[in-house]
Amino acid sequence: MTLQYTSSEMMTVTAARALSNGMTCFVGIGLPSEAANLARLTHAPDVTLIYESGTLQTKPDILPLSIGDGELCEQALTTVAVPEMFRYWLQGGHIDVGFLGTAQIDKYANLNTTLIGDYQSPKVRLPGGGGAPEIASNAREVFITLKHSPRAFVEAVDFITTLGYGRDGKGRDGVPNIGRGPTKVITDLCVMAPDAETRELTVVSLHPGVTQEQVREATGWPVRFADELALTPEPSAEELAILRDLKARTAEHHAKPISQEAAQ
Amino acid sequence: MAQFMSLHDAVARYLQDGATVAMEGFTHLIPFAAGHEIIRQEKRGLTLIRMTPDILYDQLIGAGCAEKLIFSWGGNPGVGSLHRLRDAVERGFPRKLEIFEHSHAAMACAYEAGAAGLPLAVLRGYIGSDLPKVNSQIRFIECPFTGERLAAVPAVRPDVSIVHAQRADRKGNVLVSGIVGVQKEAVLAARHSIVTVEEIVDDLQADANACVIPGWAITAIAEVKGGAAPSYAHGYYPRNNSFYKEWDAISRDRDTFNDWLQQNVYNAGGQA
């Protein structure tokens, strides 16, 4: 029997599978958080999730709306101050993978969450770097997940908030004490990985039913495909059930009205 | 020792026009009541510091209190943009806002350096980022021992830091529990500090390892029940996620925002 699933579900399940059991993961909010928690609830029960609000080894029952939701703290092994989080745990070298989302990514996997246009007079002002600039350099490797579109996948980002491989693909060469950088980019159409030599993001796996033409149309540079292009495995019935359950209880929780006296 | 006073008096006494002000709280324990008091007292020319300027700073910026912003992530968490902040940055309304933009790691280190009385913070940061090109506060130094190139940022030393916490005892010792953010560092880095608390109690009932800021390290304490809403106070009330979502529509339009401000801040009175 063929399973019915959406391209978003395909993306989340594929991103979740990128995490191995036992890994220590510094989790970004949004899509990475959804994928990391799905991994924890399926094949990677002993993945350690860390959020920049200071929550260490957390196991939220619902997905946080924001990075500092109480749920993350209540379900954590412990919660530390934010300076400790960045100085000891991240900079100290305890993070296997930084899992990030972004607004814009370019062909060398540089991330832009700062602005579209010129810095002094931006067309669109975005929230900014947050934890990402140092997560991307201090974690051993970086996974990125975002939806594929020509606006998001651009030849060169307007602003490098967070280093991928730099403007020429050589941005990490010779830099001491830096992680490997982005090793996987997971979208709703495909999985990309940096070329071993040039570091240019290359499609290594297509999701079922997706054509090369679709990926080309959604990518803002002449995208290359690996010689041995894989077909991404479909989500399992169990993964889909657990993901849908997680999203349903999250939606229900966040829609709950708060009593007036507490809300004022 | 900390003085107990009303929020109105604490803001009136310690926060002057043109001051450098940090109001912290990492999603949790955001001092909304204190921010609204600043708006009501029509403070002007402030330099606002905050790792995650969210709705509260959107309100202060939209109300015209701020001249500069030092920050590392300016958005409505889980929702999207801060429209009053964007209006100020993109179109200079209600006035041009100068921004000094950092990463979280740098801001956290800068608060810690401020608390430690050091002039700067050093971190392995900003590698390959364009942020140092647009923020003159980000520089690089060479480690005198290894020669490694490291980022340096100036310590955060606010004139006034304001935080919200769960409880204070009658001697002014303050308990912060849950996500503790950079609240302690913000208080210790500042010349003056104002702490609003949910309640004043005889006994803090603090665990041995709880985050307690001693009263002798705090300038003023004001009891403000619900002082962090619509953010939350762990153990007291949850985050009002619906209001964060509603804020998007309120803040998008200048007139809608001004009506909201009139009704919910200027006409809300606050505490005498």
Coordinates of C-alpha atoms in Angstrom, one line a residue:
Chain A
M1 CA 0.0 0.0 0.0
T2 CA 1.3 3.4 -0.9
L3 CA 1.4 5.9 2.0
Q4 CA -0.1 9.4 1.6
Y5 CA 2.2 12.2 2.9
T6 CA 2.9 15.8 2.1
S7 CA 6.2 17.3 0.9
S8 CA 6.6 18.9 4.3
E9 CA 6.3 15.6 6.1
M10 CA 8.8 14.1 3.7
M11 CA 11.2 16.9 4.6
T12 CA 10.8 16.6 8.3
V13 CA 11.1 12.8 8.3
T14 CA 14.3 13.0 6.1
A15 CA 15.7 15.7 8.4
A16 CA 14.9 13.6 11.5
R17 CA 16.7 10.6 10.0
A18 CA 19.9 12.7 9.6
L19 CA 20.3 12.6 13.4
S20 CA 21.8 9.4 14.9
N21 CA 21.0 8.1 18.3
G22 CA 23.4 9.3 20.9
M23 CA 24.3 12.5 19.1
T24 CA 24.4 15.8 20.9
C25 CA 22.4 18.4 18.9
F26 CA 22.1 22.1 19.3
V27 CA 18.6 22.7 18.0
G28 CA 17.2 25.8 16.2
I29 CA 13.6 26.7 16.5
G30 CA 11.0 25.8 13.8
L31 CA 11.7 23.1 11.3
P32 CA 15.0 21.9 13.0
S33 CA 13.1 21.6 16.3
E34 CA 10.3 19.6 14.7
A35 CA 12.8 17.2 13.0
A36 CA 15.0 16.8 16.1
N37 CA 12.1 15.9 18.3
L38 CA 10.8 13.5 15.7
A39 CA 14.2 11.8 15.7
R40 CA 14.0 11.5 19.5
L41 CA 10.5 10.0 19.4
T42 CA 11.5 7.4 16.7
H43 CA 14.9 6.0 15.9
A44 CA 17.0 8.2 18.2
P45 CA 15.6 8.0 21.8
D46 CA 19.0 8.9 23.3
V47 CA 19.7 12.0 21.1
T48 CA 20.6 14.9 23.4
L49 CA 18.7 18.0 22.5
I50 CA 20.0 21.4 23.6
Y51 CA 18.3 24.8 23.0
E52 CA 20.0 28.1 23.3
S53 CA 17.7 29.3 26.1
G54 CA 19.8 27.1 28.3
T55 CA 17.8 23.9 28.4
L56 CA 20.1 20.9 28.4
Q57 CA 19.0 17.4 27.4
T58 CA 15.3 18.4 27.0
K59 CA 12.4 16.1 26.0
P60 CA 9.5 18.4 25.2
D61 CA 6.1 16.7 24.8
I62 CA 4.9 19.5 22.5
L63 CA 7.0 21.6 20.1
P64 CA 8.0 24.9 21.5
L65 CA 6.5 28.0 19.8
S66 CA 9.6 30.0 20.9
I67 CA 13.1 29.1 22.0
G68 CA 12.3 29.8 25.7
D69 CA 9.0 28.1 26.2
G70 CA 8.5 26.7 29.7
E71 CA 8.0 23.2 28.3
L72 CA 11.6 23.0 27.3
C73 CA 12.7 23.9 30.8
E74 CA 10.3 21.6 32.6
Q75 CA 11.3 18.6 30.5
A76 CA 15.1 19.2 30.7
L77 CA 17.7 17.5 32.7
T78 CA 18.8 20.9 33.8
T79 CA 18.7 24.5 32.7
V80 CA 21.8 26.7 32.7
A81 CA 22.3 30.4 32.2
V82 CA 22.7 31.5 28.6
P83 CA 26.4 32.5 28.9
E84 CA 27.2 29.1 30.2
M85 CA 25.3 27.5 27.3
F86 CA 27.3 29.3 24.7
R87 CA 30.7 29.3 26.5
Y88 CA 30.9 25.9 28.1
W89 CA 28.6 23.6 26.1
L90 CA 28.9 25.1 22.6
Q91 CA 32.3 26.8 22.5
G92 CA 33.7 24.1 24.8
G93 CA 33.2 21.5 22.1
H94 CA 30.4 19.4 23.4
I95 CA 28.1 19.7 20.4
D96 CA 28.1 17.1 17.6
V97 CA 25.6 18.8 15.3
G98 CA 24.1 22.2 15.0
F99 CA 20.7 21.9 13.4
L100 CA 19.6 25.2 11.8
G101 CA 16.9 26.8 9.7
T102 CA 17.4 30.0 7.7
A103 CA 15.7 32.6 5.5
Q104 CA 18.3 32.5 2.7
I105 CA 21.0 30.0 1.7
D106 CA 23.5 30.2 -1.1
K107 CA 25.4 27.7 -3.2
Y108 CA 28.2 27.6 -0.6
A109 CA 25.7 27.0 2.2
N110 CA 26.2 30.5 3.7
L111 CA 23.1 31.5 5.7
N112 CA 21.4 34.9 5.8
T113 CA 18.9 35.7 8.6
T114 CA 19.8 39.4 8.7
L115 CA 18.3 41.2 5.8
I116 CA 17.4 41.3 2.2
G117 CA 19.0 44.2 0.3
D118 CA 21.5 46.7 1.6
Y119 CA 22.4 46.8 5.3
Q120 CA 22.0 50.6 5.6
S121 CA 18.6 50.6 3.8
P122 CA 17.2 47.1 3.8
K123 CA 14.3 46.0 1.7
V124 CA 13.4 43.5 4.3
R125 CA 14.8 43.5 7.8
L126 CA 15.0 39.9 9.2
P127 CA 15.4 38.9 12.9
G128 CA 19.2 38.5 12.8
G129 CA 21.8 36.0 13.8
G130 CA 20.8 34.8 17.2
G131 CA 22.8 31.7 18.1
A132 CA 23.5 30.6 14.6
P133 CA 26.9 32.3 13.8
E134 CA 28.7 30.4 16.6
I135 CA 26.6 27.2 16.4
A136 CA 27.8 26.9 12.8
S137 CA 31.5 27.3 13.6
N138 CA 31.7 25.6 17.0
A139 CA 29.5 22.5 16.4
R140 CA 31.4 19.6 14.8
E141 CA 29.0 19.7 11.8
V142 CA 25.9 21.5 10.7
F143 CA 22.6 20.2 9.2
I144 CA 20.2 22.8 7.6
T145 CA 16.6 22.3 6.8
L146 CA 14.3 24.7 4.9
K147 CA 11.8 24.7 2.1
H148 CA 13.0 25.0 -1.4
S149 CA 12.3 28.1 -3.4
P150 CA 14.2 30.5 -5.7
R151 CA 13.9 33.3 -3.0
A152 CA 15.5 31.1 -0.4
F153 CA 18.1 29.3 -2.5
V154 CA 20.1 32.1 -4.1
E155 CA 23.4 32.2 -5.9
A156 CA 25.0 34.4 -3.2
V157 CA 23.3 35.6 0.0
D158 CA 22.8 39.3 0.5
F159 CA 24.6 39.1 3.9
I160 CA 26.5 36.2 5.5
T161 CA 25.1 36.0 8.9
T162 CA 26.4 32.5 9.4
L163 CA 29.3 30.9 7.6
G164 CA 28.8 27.9 5.4
Y165 CA 31.9 27.7 3.2
G166 CA 32.3 31.4 2.4
R167 CA 31.9 33.4 -0.8
D168 CA 34.4 31.2 -2.7
G169 CA 33.9 27.8 -0.9
K170 CA 37.2 28.2 0.9
G171 CA 36.0 30.0 4.0
R172 CA 36.9 27.3 6.5
D173 CA 40.2 26.3 4.9
G174 CA 43.1 26.8 7.4
V175 CA 40.9 28.2 10.1
P176 CA 41.9 26.6 13.4
N177 CA 39.3 25.3 15.9
I178 CA 36.4 25.3 13.5
G179 CA 33.8 22.5 12.8
R180 CA 33.4 20.9 9.4
G181 CA 30.5 23.1 8.5
P182 CA 27.2 22.2 6.7
T183 CA 27.2 18.6 5.6
K184 CA 23.5 18.2 4.7
V185 CA 20.8 20.5 3.5
I186 CA 17.4 18.9 3.6
T187 CA 14.5 20.5 1.7
D188 CA 11.0 19.5 0.7
L189 CA 12.4 18.4 -2.7
C190 CA 15.8 16.9 -2.1
V191 CA 18.9 16.4 0.0
M192 CA 22.0 18.5 -0.9
A193 CA 25.5 18.1 0.3
P194 CA 28.7 20.2 -0.4
D195 CA 30.9 18.9 -3.2
A196 CA 34.0 17.4 -1.8
E197 CA 36.3 19.7 -3.7
T198 CA 34.4 22.9 -4.6
R199 CA 32.0 22.9 -1.6
E200 CA 29.2 23.9 -3.9
L201 CA 25.9 22.5 -2.7
T202 CA 25.0 19.6 -4.9
V203 CA 21.8 17.5 -5.0
V204 CA 22.6 14.0 -3.7
S205 CA 19.1 12.6 -3.3
L206 CA 15.8 13.4 -4.8
H207 CA 12.6 12.8 -2.8
P208 CA 10.1 10.4 -4.4
G209 CA 8.1 11.9 -7.3
V210 CA 10.3 15.0 -7.5
T211 CA 12.0 15.7 -10.9
Q212 CA 15.4 17.3 -11.5
E213 CA 13.5 20.1 -13.3
Q214 CA 11.5 20.9 -10.2
V215 CA 14.7 21.3 -8.2
R216 CA 16.3 23.5 -10.9
E217 CA 13.2 25.8 -11.0
A218 CA 13.3 26.2 -7.2
T219 CA 17.1 26.9 -7.0
G220 CA 18.5 30.3 -7.8
W221 CA 21.8 29.0 -9.4
P222 CA 22.5 26.4 -12.0
V223 CA 22.3 23.5 -9.6
R224 CA 24.3 20.4 -10.1
F225 CA 23.3 16.8 -9.4
A226 CA 25.5 14.1 -8.1
D227 CA 26.5 11.4 -10.6
E228 CA 25.0 8.7 -8.3
L229 CA 21.8 10.5 -7.5
A230 CA 19.9 8.6 -4.8
L231 CA 16.2 8.3 -4.2
T232 CA 15.3 9.5 -0.7
P233 CA 13.5 6.7 1.2
E234 CA 9.8 7.3 1.9
P235 CA 8.6 8.0 5.4
S236 CA 7.3 5.0 7.3
A237 CA 3.8 4.7 8.6
E238 CA 5.1 4.8 12.1
E239 CA 7.2 8.0 11.5
L240 CA 4.1 9.7 9.9
A241 CA 1.9 8.7 12.8
I242 CA 4.3 10.0 15.4
L243 CA 4.9 13.2 13.5
R244 CA 1.2 13.9 13.0
D245 CA 0.5 13.2 16.6
L246 CA 3.3 15.5 17.7
K247 CA 2.0 18.3 15.5
A248 CA -1.6 17.8 16.5
R249 CA -0.9 18.1 20.3
T250 CA 1.3 21.0 19.6
A251 CA -1.4 22.9 17.7
E252 CA -3.9 22.1 20.3
H253 CA -1.7 23.3 23.1
H254 CA -0.8 26.6 21.4
A255 CA -4.4 27.3 20.5
K256 CA -5.5 27.0 24.1
P257 CA -6.7 30.4 25.4
I258 CA -4.9 31.7 28.5
S259 CA -7.0 32.9 31.5
Q260 CA -7.5 36.6 31.5
E261 CA -5.8 37.4 34.8
A262 CA -2.7 35.6 33.6
A263 CA -2.8 37.3 30.2
Q264 CA -2.9 40.9 31.3
Chain B
M1 CA 20.6 46.7 50.5
A2 CA 17.8 46.9 47.9
Q3 CA 15.2 49.5 48.5
F4 CA 11.6 48.5 48.2
M5 CA 9.6 51.1 46.2
S6 CA 6.8 51.4 43.7
L7 CA 7.7 50.6 40.0
H8 CA 6.7 54.2 39.2
D9 CA 9.2 55.7 41.7
A10 CA 12.0 53.2 40.8
V11 CA 11.7 54.2 37.1
A12 CA 11.3 57.9 37.8
R13 CA 14.4 57.9 40.1
Y14 CA 16.9 55.7 38.3
L15 CA 16.1 55.9 34.6
Q16 CA 17.0 59.3 33.0
D17 CA 16.4 60.4 29.4
G18 CA 19.4 59.2 27.3
A19 CA 20.2 56.3 29.6
T20 CA 21.5 53.0 28.5
V21 CA 19.0 50.4 29.6
A22 CA 18.9 46.6 29.6
M23 CA 15.7 44.7 30.1
E24 CA 16.4 41.1 30.0
G25 CA 14.5 37.8 30.1
F26 CA 15.1 35.0 27.6
T27 CA 11.5 34.6 26.4
H28 CA 10.8 34.0 30.1
L29 CA 10.3 36.7 32.8
I30 CA 10.3 39.6 30.4
P31 CA 9.7 42.8 32.5
F32 CA 6.7 44.0 30.5
A33 CA 5.2 46.1 33.4
A34 CA 8.4 48.0 33.8
G35 CA 8.7 48.6 30.1
H36 CA 5.2 50.0 30.1
E37 CA 6.1 52.3 33.0
I38 CA 9.0 53.6 30.9
I39 CA 6.6 54.3 28.0
R40 CA 4.1 56.1 30.3
Q41 CA 6.8 58.3 31.8
E42 CA 7.8 59.2 28.2
K43 CA 11.5 58.5 28.5
R44 CA 13.4 59.5 25.4
G45 CA 16.7 58.9 23.7
L46 CA 17.3 55.6 25.4
T47 CA 19.9 53.1 24.2
L48 CA 18.2 49.8 24.6
I49 CA 20.2 46.6 25.1
R50 CA 18.7 43.1 24.9
M51 CA 19.6 39.8 23.4
T52 CA 16.2 39.1 22.1
P53 CA 14.3 42.3 21.6
D54 CA 10.7 41.1 21.2
I55 CA 7.3 42.5 21.7
L56 CA 8.3 44.7 24.7
Y57 CA 11.0 46.4 22.7
D58 CA 8.7 46.7 19.7
Q59 CA 6.4 48.7 22.0
L60 CA 9.2 50.9 23.4
I61 CA 10.6 51.6 19.9
G62 CA 7.1 52.2 18.5
A63 CA 6.4 54.6 21.4
G64 CA 9.5 56.6 20.4
C65 CA 11.6 55.9 23.6
A66 CA 14.6 54.5 21.8
E67 CA 17.5 56.0 19.9
K68 CA 19.8 53.0 19.7
L69 CA 19.4 49.3 20.0
I70 CA 22.1 46.7 20.9
F71 CA 20.8 43.2 20.2
S72 CA 21.4 39.8 18.7
W73 CA 17.9 38.5 17.5
G74 CA 15.0 40.9 16.9
G75 CA 11.8 39.1 16.2
N76 CA 8.5 37.9 17.5
P77 CA 9.5 34.3 18.6
G78 CA 7.6 31.7 16.7
V79 CA 5.6 34.3 14.8
G80 CA 7.8 36.5 12.6
S81 CA 8.9 40.1 12.4
L82 CA 8.7 43.0 14.8
H83 CA 6.9 45.5 12.7
R84 CA 7.6 48.6 14.9
L85 CA 11.3 47.7 14.9
R86 CA 11.2 47.3 11.1
D87 CA 9.4 50.5 10.6
A88 CA 12.1 52.3 12.7
V89 CA 15.0 50.6 10.9
E90 CA 13.6 50.6 7.3
R91 CA 11.7 54.0 7.4
G92 CA 12.9 55.9 10.4
F93 CA 9.4 55.9 12.1
P94 CA 8.7 57.3 14.7
R95 CA 12.4 58.1 14.6
K96 CA 15.5 56.6 13.1
L97 CA 16.9 53.8 15.2
E98 CA 20.6 53.1 15.2
I99 CA 21.4 49.4 15.6
F100 CA 24.4 47.6 16.9
E101 CA 23.9 44.0 15.9
H102 CA 25.6 41.0 17.5
S103 CA 25.3 37.2 17.9
H104 CA 23.8 35.6 21.0
A105 CA 27.2 34.2 22.0
A106 CA 28.8 37.6 21.9
M107 CA 26.0 39.3 23.8
A108 CA 26.0 36.6 26.5
C109 CA 29.8 37.0 26.8
A110 CA 29.5 40.8 26.9
Y111 CA 27.0 40.7 29.8
E112 CA 29.3 38.3 31.6
A113 CA 32.3 40.6 31.1
G114 CA 30.1 43.5 32.4
A115 CA 29.3 41.6 35.5
A116 CA 33.0 40.7 35.9
G117 CA 34.1 44.3 35.7
L118 CA 36.1 43.7 32.5
P119 CA 36.2 46.1 29.6
L120 CA 35.7 43.4 26.9
A121 CA 34.6 39.9 26.2
V122 CA 36.6 37.4 24.1
L123 CA 35.1 34.6 22.2
R124 CA 35.7 32.2 19.3
G125 CA 33.1 33.9 17.3
Y126 CA 31.9 35.7 14.1
I127 CA 34.2 33.5 11.9
G128 CA 33.3 34.2 8.3
S129 CA 30.2 36.3 9.3
D130 CA 29.5 39.7 7.7
L131 CA 28.4 41.1 11.1
P132 CA 31.9 42.6 11.9
K133 CA 31.6 44.6 8.7
V134 CA 28.5 46.4 9.8
N135 CA 29.1 46.7 13.6
S136 CA 32.2 48.6 14.8
Q137 CA 31.8 47.1 18.2
I138 CA 33.0 43.7 16.8
R139 CA 36.8 43.5 16.5
F140 CA 39.4 40.8 16.5
I141 CA 42.4 40.2 18.7
E142 CA 45.3 37.8 18.8
C143 CA 45.6 35.4 21.7
P144 CA 48.9 36.3 23.4
F145 CA 49.6 32.6 24.1
T146 CA 48.5 30.7 20.9
G147 CA 48.2 33.4 18.3
E148 CA 44.6 32.4 17.5
R149 CA 42.4 35.1 16.1
L150 CA 39.5 35.7 18.5
A151 CA 36.5 38.0 18.4
A152 CA 36.3 40.8 21.0
V153 CA 33.2 42.9 21.9
P154 CA 32.9 45.6 24.5
A155 CA 31.4 44.6 27.9
V156 CA 27.8 45.5 28.4
R157 CA 27.6 48.1 31.2
P158 CA 24.1 49.5 31.4
D159 CA 23.1 52.6 33.4
V160 CA 20.1 50.6 34.5
S161 CA 19.2 46.9 34.2
I162 CA 15.6 45.8 34.7
V163 CA 14.6 42.2 35.2
H164 CA 11.5 40.4 36.5
A165 CA 11.7 37.4 38.9
Q166 CA 9.4 35.2 40.9
R167 CA 10.0 36.3 44.5
A168 CA 11.9 38.5 46.8
D169 CA 12.2 38.1 50.6
R170 CA 11.9 41.0 53.0
K171 CA 15.6 41.6 52.9
G172 CA 15.5 42.0 49.1
N173 CA 17.1 38.8 48.1
V174 CA 15.6 37.7 44.8
L175 CA 14.9 34.2 43.5
V176 CA 14.9 33.5 39.7
S177 CA 13.9 30.0 38.6
G178 CA 13.2 28.3 35.3
I179 CA 15.0 29.7 32.2
V180 CA 17.4 32.2 33.9
G181 CA 18.7 33.8 30.7
V182 CA 21.3 36.5 31.4
Q183 CA 19.2 38.1 34.2
K184 CA 21.9 37.8 36.9
E185 CA 24.6 39.0 34.6
A186 CA 22.5 42.0 33.5
V187 CA 21.8 43.0 37.2
L188 CA 25.5 42.6 38.2
A189 CA 26.8 44.5 35.1
A190 CA 24.6 47.6 35.7
R191 CA 25.2 50.8 37.7
H192 CA 21.6 50.6 39.0
S193 CA 19.2 47.6 38.9
I194 CA 15.4 47.4 39.3
V195 CA 13.9 44.0 39.9
T196 CA 10.1 43.5 39.7
V197 CA 8.8 40.4 41.5
E198 CA 5.6 38.5 41.5
E199 CA 5.5 38.6 45.3
I200 CA 7.4 39.5 48.4
V201 CA 7.6 36.6 50.9
D202 CA 9.0 35.8 54.3
D203 CA 11.0 32.9 53.0
L204 CA 12.2 32.5 49.4
Q205 CA 12.0 28.7 49.6
A206 CA 15.0 28.5 47.4
D207 CA 16.7 25.2 46.7
A208 CA 20.4 25.0 47.5
N209 CA 21.4 25.6 43.9
A210 CA 18.7 28.1 43.0
C211 CA 19.6 31.4 41.3
V212 CA 19.4 33.9 44.1
I213 CA 20.6 37.5 43.6
P214 CA 21.4 38.9 47.0
G215 CA 19.6 42.1 48.0
W216 CA 22.9 44.0 48.5
A217 CA 23.6 43.6 44.8
I218 CA 20.3 45.1 43.7
T219 CA 19.2 48.8 43.8
A220 CA 15.4 48.7 43.9
I221 CA 12.7 46.1 44.1
A222 CA 9.0 46.6 43.2
E223 CA 6.3 44.0 43.7
V224 CA 4.3 43.7 40.5
K225 CA 2.0 40.8 40.2
G226 CA 1.8 39.6 36.6
G227 CA 4.8 41.9 35.8
A228 CA 6.0 39.5 33.0
A229 CA 2.8 38.9 31.2
P230 CA 2.2 38.2 28.3
S231 CA 5.5 36.4 28.7
Y232 CA 5.5 34.0 31.6
A233 CA 6.7 33.4 35.1
H234 CA 7.7 29.8 35.7
G235 CA 5.6 28.4 38.5
Y236 CA 3.1 31.3 38.4
Y237 CA 1.5 31.7 35.0
P238 CA 2.1 30.4 31.4
R239 CA 3.1 32.3 28.3
N240 CA 0.2 33.9 26.5
N241 CA 1.1 32.5 23.0
S242 CA -2.1 33.8 21.5
F243 CA -1.2 37.4 22.3
Y244 CA 2.2 37.0 20.7
K245 CA 0.3 35.9 17.5
E246 CA -2.2 38.7 17.8
W247 CA 0.7 41.2 18.1
D248 CA 1.6 40.7 14.5
A249 CA -1.6 42.4 13.3
I250 CA -1.6 45.0 16.1
S251 CA 2.0 46.1 15.3
R252 CA 1.8 46.0 11.5
D253 CA -0.2 49.3 11.2
R254 CA 0.9 52.5 12.8
D255 CA -2.6 53.6 13.8
T256 CA -3.6 50.2 15.2
F257 CA -0.4 50.2 17.2
N258 CA -1.1 53.7 18.6
D259 CA -4.6 52.8 19.5
W260 CA -3.4 49.7 21.3
L261 CA -0.7 51.7 23.1
Q262 CA -3.2 54.4 24.2
Q263 CA -5.6 51.9 25.5
N264 CA -3.3 49.3 27.1
V265 CA -0.4 51.4 28.3
Y266 CA -1.1 55.2 28.6
N267 CA -4.6 54.7 29.9
A268 CA -3.8 51.6 31.9
G269 CA -2.4 53.7 34.7
G270 CA 0.1 51.3 36.2
Q271 CA 1.0 51.4 39.8
A272 CA 1.3 54.6 41.8

